[in-house]
PDB file of C-alpha atoms in Angstrom:
ATOM      1  CA  MET A   1      -1.343  -0.064  16.701  1.00 47.00           C
ATOM      2  CA  THR A   2      -3.827   1.265  14.181  1.00 46.00           C
ATOM      3  CA  THR A   3      -3.249   4.665  12.633  1.00 44.00           C
ATOM      4  CA  PRO A   4      -6.601   6.044  11.504  1.00 43.00           C
ATOM      5  CA  ALA A   5      -7.146   7.035   7.926  1.00 44.00           C
ATOM      6  CA  ALA A   6      -6.748  10.702   7.187  1.00 42.00           C
ATOM      7  CA  PRO A   7     -10.144  12.321   6.602  1.00 38.00           C
ATOM      8  CA  SER A   8     -10.619  14.323   3.432  1.00 37.00           C
ATOM      9  CA  ALA A   9     -10.935  18.077   3.890  1.00 34.00           C
ATOM     10  CA  SER A  10     -13.689  18.103   1.260  1.00 37.00           C
ATOM     11  CA  PRO A  11     -15.351  15.583  -1.047  1.00 36.00           C
ATOM     12  CA  GLY A  12     -13.409  16.995  -3.984  1.00 44.00           C
ATOM     13  CA  ASP A  13      -9.982  16.110  -2.604  1.00 91.00           C
ATOM     14  CA  VAL A  14      -7.954  13.733  -4.731  1.00 97.00           C
ATOM     15  CA  VAL A  15      -6.200  11.956  -1.841  1.00 98.00           C
ATOM     16  CA  ARG A  16      -9.148  10.221  -0.239  1.00 98.00           C
ATOM     17  CA  LEU A  17      -7.672   7.568   2.047  1.00 98.00           C
ATOM     18  CA  VAL A  18      -4.190   7.135   3.525  1.00 98.00           C
ATOM     19  CA  ALA A  19      -3.629   4.710   6.392  1.00 98.00           C
ATOM     20  CA  VAL A  20      -1.155   2.402   8.098  1.00 98.00           C
ATOM     21  CA  GLN A  21      -3.038  -0.088  10.244  1.00 98.00           C
ATOM     22  CA  ASP A  22      -2.617  -3.315  12.185  1.00 98.00           C
ATOM     23  CA  THR A  23      -6.047  -4.675  11.302  1.00 98.00           C
ATOM     24  CA  ALA A  24      -7.205  -6.522   8.185  1.00 98.00           C
ATOM     25  CA  LEU A  25      -7.392  -4.419   5.039  1.00 98.00           C
ATOM     26  CA  SER A  26     -10.618  -3.876   3.124  1.00 98.00           C
ATOM     27  CA  ILE A  27     -10.592  -3.850  -0.661  1.00 98.00           C
ATOM     28  CA  ASP A  28     -14.142  -2.473  -0.560  1.00 98.00           C
ATOM     29  CA  GLU A  29     -13.017   0.502   1.558  1.00 98.00           C
ATOM     30  CA  VAL A  30     -10.345   1.425  -0.978  1.00 98.00           C
ATOM     31  CA  VAL A  31     -12.666   0.961  -3.967  1.00 98.00           C
ATOM     32  CA  ALA A  32     -15.304   3.145  -2.266  1.00 98.00           C
ATOM     33  CA  ALA A  33     -12.696   5.862  -1.656  1.00 98.00           C
ATOM     34  CA  LEU A  34     -11.878   5.855  -5.374  1.00 98.00           C
ATOM     35  CA  ASP A  35     -15.466   6.506  -6.463  1.00 97.00           C
ATOM     36  CA  HIS A  36     -15.710   9.612  -8.633  1.00 97.00           C
ATOM     37  CA  PRO A  37     -18.217  10.425 -11.407  1.00 97.00           C
ATOM     38  CA  ALA A  38     -15.480  11.646 -13.789  1.00 97.00           C
ATOM     39  CA  ALA A  39     -13.418   8.482 -13.418  1.00 97.00           C
ATOM     40  CA  GLY A  40     -13.684   6.181 -16.414  1.00 97.00           C
ATOM     41  CA  GLY A  41     -10.742   4.117 -15.219  1.00 98.00           C
ATOM     42  CA  VAL A  42     -10.126   2.768 -11.744  1.00 98.00           C
ATOM     43  CA  ASP A  43      -6.920   0.823 -11.185  1.00 98.00           C
ATOM     44  CA  LEU A  44      -6.361  -1.214  -8.036  1.00 98.00           C
ATOM     45  CA  PHE A  45      -3.202  -2.896  -6.746  1.00 98.00           C
ATOM     46  CA  ILE A  46      -3.490  -5.575  -4.078  1.00 98.00           C
ATOM     47  CA  GLY A  47      -0.298  -6.816  -2.467  1.00 98.00           C
ATOM     48  CA  ARG A  48      -0.593 -10.164  -0.672  1.00 98.00           C
ATOM     49  CA  VAL A  49       1.797 -12.267   1.369  1.00 96.00           C
ATOM     50  CA  ARG A  50       3.177 -14.914  -0.976  1.00 96.00           C
ATOM     51  CA  ASP A  51       4.459 -18.340   0.009  1.00 96.00           C
ATOM     52  CA  HIS A  52       8.009 -17.834  -1.269  1.00 96.00           C
ATOM     53  CA  ASP A  53      10.775 -15.278  -1.621  1.00 94.00           C
ATOM     54  CA  GLY A  54      14.291 -15.616  -2.984  1.00 89.00           C
ATOM     55  CA  GLY A  55      13.902 -19.356  -3.464  1.00 93.00           C
ATOM     56  CA  GLN A  56      12.784 -19.960   0.123  1.00 95.00           C
ATOM     57  CA  GLU A  57       9.365 -20.988   1.411  1.00 97.00           C
ATOM     58  CA  VAL A  58       7.793 -18.203   3.472  1.00 96.00           C
ATOM     59  CA  GLY A  59       5.729 -19.319   6.465  1.00 92.00           C
ATOM     60  CA  ALA A  60       4.697 -15.905   7.818  1.00 92.00           C
ATOM     61  CA  LEU A  61       5.937 -12.364   8.147  1.00 96.00           C
ATOM     62  CA  GLU A  62       5.573  -9.228  10.160  1.00 97.00           C
ATOM     63  CA  TYR A  63       5.491  -5.632   8.956  1.00 97.00           C
ATOM     64  CA  THR A  64       6.874  -2.917  11.214  1.00 97.00           C
ATOM     65  CA  ALA A  65       6.335   0.783  10.522  1.00 97.00           C
ATOM     66  CA  HIS A  66       8.542   3.637  11.632  1.00 97.00           C
ATOM     67  CA  PRO A  67       6.580   6.341  13.536  1.00 97.00           C
ATOM     68  CA  GLY A  68       7.051   8.584  10.487  1.00 98.00           C
ATOM     69  CA  ALA A  69       5.612   6.050   8.032  1.00 98.00           C
ATOM     70  CA  LEU A  70       2.157   7.627   7.855  1.00 98.00           C
ATOM     71  CA  ALA A  71       3.605  11.077   7.142  1.00 98.00           C
ATOM     72  CA  ALA A  72       5.846   9.600   4.434  1.00 98.00           C
ATOM     73  CA  LEU A  73       2.860   7.786   2.929  1.00 98.00           C
ATOM     74  CA  HIS A  74       0.892  11.059   2.875  1.00 97.00           C
ATOM     75  CA  GLU A  75       3.826  12.748   1.139  1.00 97.00           C
ATOM     76  CA  VAL A  76       4.045  10.052  -1.546  1.00 97.00           C
ATOM     77  CA  ALA A  77       0.262  10.095  -2.087  1.00 97.00           C
ATOM     78  CA  ALA A  78       0.190  13.881  -2.444  1.00 96.00           C
ATOM     79  CA  GLU A  79       3.129  13.790  -4.841  1.00 96.00           C
ATOM     80  CA  VAL A  80       1.473  11.195  -7.098  1.00 97.00           C
ATOM     81  CA  ALA A  81      -1.836  13.068  -6.969  1.00 97.00           C
ATOM     82  CA  ALA A  82      -0.083  16.273  -8.060  1.00 95.00           C
ATOM     83  CA  GLU A  83       1.938  14.601 -10.804  1.00 96.00           C
ATOM     84  CA  PHE A  84      -0.835  12.562 -12.442  1.00 97.00           C
ATOM     85  CA  ASP A  85      -4.238  13.741 -13.651  1.00 97.00           C
ATOM     86  CA  VAL A  86      -6.211  11.531 -11.248  1.00 98.00           C
ATOM     87  CA  GLU A  87      -9.614  12.146  -9.721  1.00 98.00           C
ATOM     88  CA  ALA A  88      -9.034  10.037  -6.599  1.00 98.00           C
ATOM     89  CA  LEU A  89      -6.245   8.150  -4.848  1.00 98.00           C
ATOM     90  CA  ALA A  90      -6.299   5.751  -1.881  1.00 98.00           C
ATOM     91  CA  VAL A  91      -3.610   3.704  -0.122  1.00 98.00           C
ATOM     92  CA  VAL A  92      -3.671   1.490   2.977  1.00 98.00           C
ATOM     93  CA  HIS A  93      -0.726  -0.581   4.289  1.00 98.00           C
ATOM     94  CA  ARG A  94      -0.892  -3.286   6.926  1.00 98.00           C
ATOM     95  CA  THR A  95       1.443  -3.755   9.875  1.00 98.00           C
ATOM     96  CA  GLY A  96       1.772  -6.596  12.340  1.00 98.00           C
ATOM     97  CA  ALA A  97       1.831 -10.363  11.885  1.00 98.00           C
ATOM     98  CA  LEU A  98       0.501 -11.686   8.579  1.00 97.00           C
ATOM     99  CA  GLU A  99       0.091 -15.156   7.138  1.00 95.00           C
ATOM    100  CA  VAL A 100       0.448 -16.339   3.548  1.00 95.00           C
ATOM    101  CA  GLY A 101      -2.487 -14.956   1.551  1.00 96.00           C
ATOM    102  CA  ASP A 102      -3.169 -11.979   3.841  1.00 97.00           C
ATOM    103  CA  LEU A 103      -3.445  -8.534   2.277  1.00 98.00           C
ATOM    104  CA  ALA A 104      -0.378  -6.379   2.938  1.00 98.00           C
ATOM    105  CA  VAL A 105      -1.252  -3.305   0.879  1.00 98.00           C
ATOM    106  CA  VAL A 106      -4.283  -2.118  -1.058  1.00 98.00           C
ATOM    107  CA  LEU A 107      -4.070   1.011  -3.158  1.00 98.00           C
ATOM    108  CA  GLY A 108      -5.445   2.523  -6.284  1.00 98.00           C
ATOM    109  CA  THR A 109      -6.222   5.511  -8.403  1.00 98.00           C
ATOM    110  CA  ALA A 110      -9.179   6.721 -10.417  1.00 98.00           C
ATOM    111  CA  ALA A 111      -8.792   8.837 -13.542  1.00 98.00           C
ATOM    112  CA  ALA A 112     -10.775   9.848 -16.595  1.00 98.00           C
ATOM    113  CA  HIS A 113      -8.797   7.311 -18.658  1.00 97.00           C
ATOM    114  CA  ARG A 114      -7.279   3.934 -17.837  1.00 97.00           C
ATOM    115  CA  GLY A 115      -3.731   4.755 -18.958  1.00 98.00           C
ATOM    116  CA  VAL A 116      -3.390   7.545 -16.427  1.00 98.00           C
ATOM    117  CA  ALA A 117      -4.845   5.327 -13.691  1.00 98.00           C
ATOM    118  CA  PHE A 118      -2.395   2.513 -14.568  1.00 98.00           C
ATOM    119  CA  ASP A 119       0.596   4.855 -14.561  1.00 98.00           C
ATOM    120  CA  ALA A 120      -0.408   6.613 -11.334  1.00 98.00           C
ATOM    121  CA  THR A 121      -1.015   3.333  -9.509  1.00 98.00           C
ATOM    122  CA  ARG A 122       2.383   1.985 -10.561  1.00 98.00           C
ATOM    123  CA  ALA A 123       4.055   5.212  -9.412  1.00 98.00           C
ATOM    124  CA  LEU A 124       2.207   5.036  -6.089  1.00 98.00           C
ATOM    125  CA  ILE A 125       3.260   1.467  -5.230  1.00 98.00           C
ATOM    126  CA  ASP A 126       6.820   1.944  -6.502  1.00 98.00           C
ATOM    127  CA  ARG A 127       7.326   5.120  -4.462  1.00 98.00           C
ATOM    128  CA  LEU A 128       5.702   3.589  -1.394  1.00 98.00           C
ATOM    129  CA  LYS A 129       8.122   0.635  -1.568  1.00 96.00           C
ATOM    130  CA  ALA A 130      11.120   2.937  -2.119  1.00 96.00           C
ATOM    131  CA  ARG A 131      10.376   5.695   0.395  1.00 97.00           C
ATOM    132  CA  VAL A 132       7.882   4.747   3.093  1.00 97.00           C
ATOM    133  CA  PRO A 133       9.648   3.252   6.133  1.00 97.00           C
ATOM    134  CA  ILE A 134       7.690   0.030   6.521  1.00 97.00           C
ATOM    135  CA  TRP A 135       9.850  -3.052   6.919  1.00 96.00           C
ATOM    136  CA  LYS A 136       9.113  -6.737   6.419  1.00 96.00           C
ATOM    137  CA  HIS A 137      10.471  -9.456   8.716  1.00 97.00           C
ATOM    138  CA  GLN A 138      10.045 -12.761   6.884  1.00 96.00           C
ATOM    139  CA  ARG A 139      10.060 -16.125   8.615  1.00 95.00           C
ATOM    140  CA  TYR A 140      10.912 -19.074   6.405  1.00 95.00           C
ATOM    141  CA  ALA A 141       9.748 -22.660   6.633  1.00 93.00           C
ATOM    142  CA  ASP A 142      13.282 -23.843   7.470  1.00 94.00           C
ATOM    143  CA  GLY A 143      13.327 -21.693  10.631  1.00 94.00           C
ATOM    144  CA  SER A 144      15.512 -18.926   9.239  1.00 95.00           C
ATOM    145  CA  ASP A 145      14.379 -15.329   8.823  1.00 95.00           C
ATOM    146  CA  SER A 146      15.341 -12.078   7.131  1.00 95.00           C
ATOM    147  CA  TRP A 147      14.465  -8.392   7.101  1.00 94.00           C
ATOM    148  CA  VAL A 148      13.397  -6.899   3.773  1.00 87.00           C
ATOM    149  CA  GLY A 149      13.325  -3.198   2.914  1.00 77.00           C
ATOM    150  CA  THR A 150      15.349  -1.999   5.867  1.00 78.00           C
ATOM    151  CA  PRO A 151      17.793   0.892   5.444  1.00 72.00           C
TER     152      PRO A 151
END
């Protein structure tokens, strides 16, 4: 299931792109959403599926989103945009089956100065991980599995 990105109400909106989707993520789409003439610093975070976790070899995983995940992601994005002096903010999270190396989340911020962009991006990913109900089901090379990030 793909949840379409939320359209901006006007070109001046800070929160430019928010989506939860079951199709491959585009770094270019996120970078384009962060374009702003006043932004001297653009910070991007790319989360990928790694080949290990907790000392075990990861073969694949699947992300599952609660029906309220998109609303929670909007809330987190709006909160970060209000708290930090950023010109633009974008965040896209993947759901469904992913393999090692696939992109799981792409997000970023654009601000007049790099320090603000760094801080806002860190706040965005940390709050997403803590509050947005998207859960990871990891499958390990030894045949075992585990759920990560579930309540």
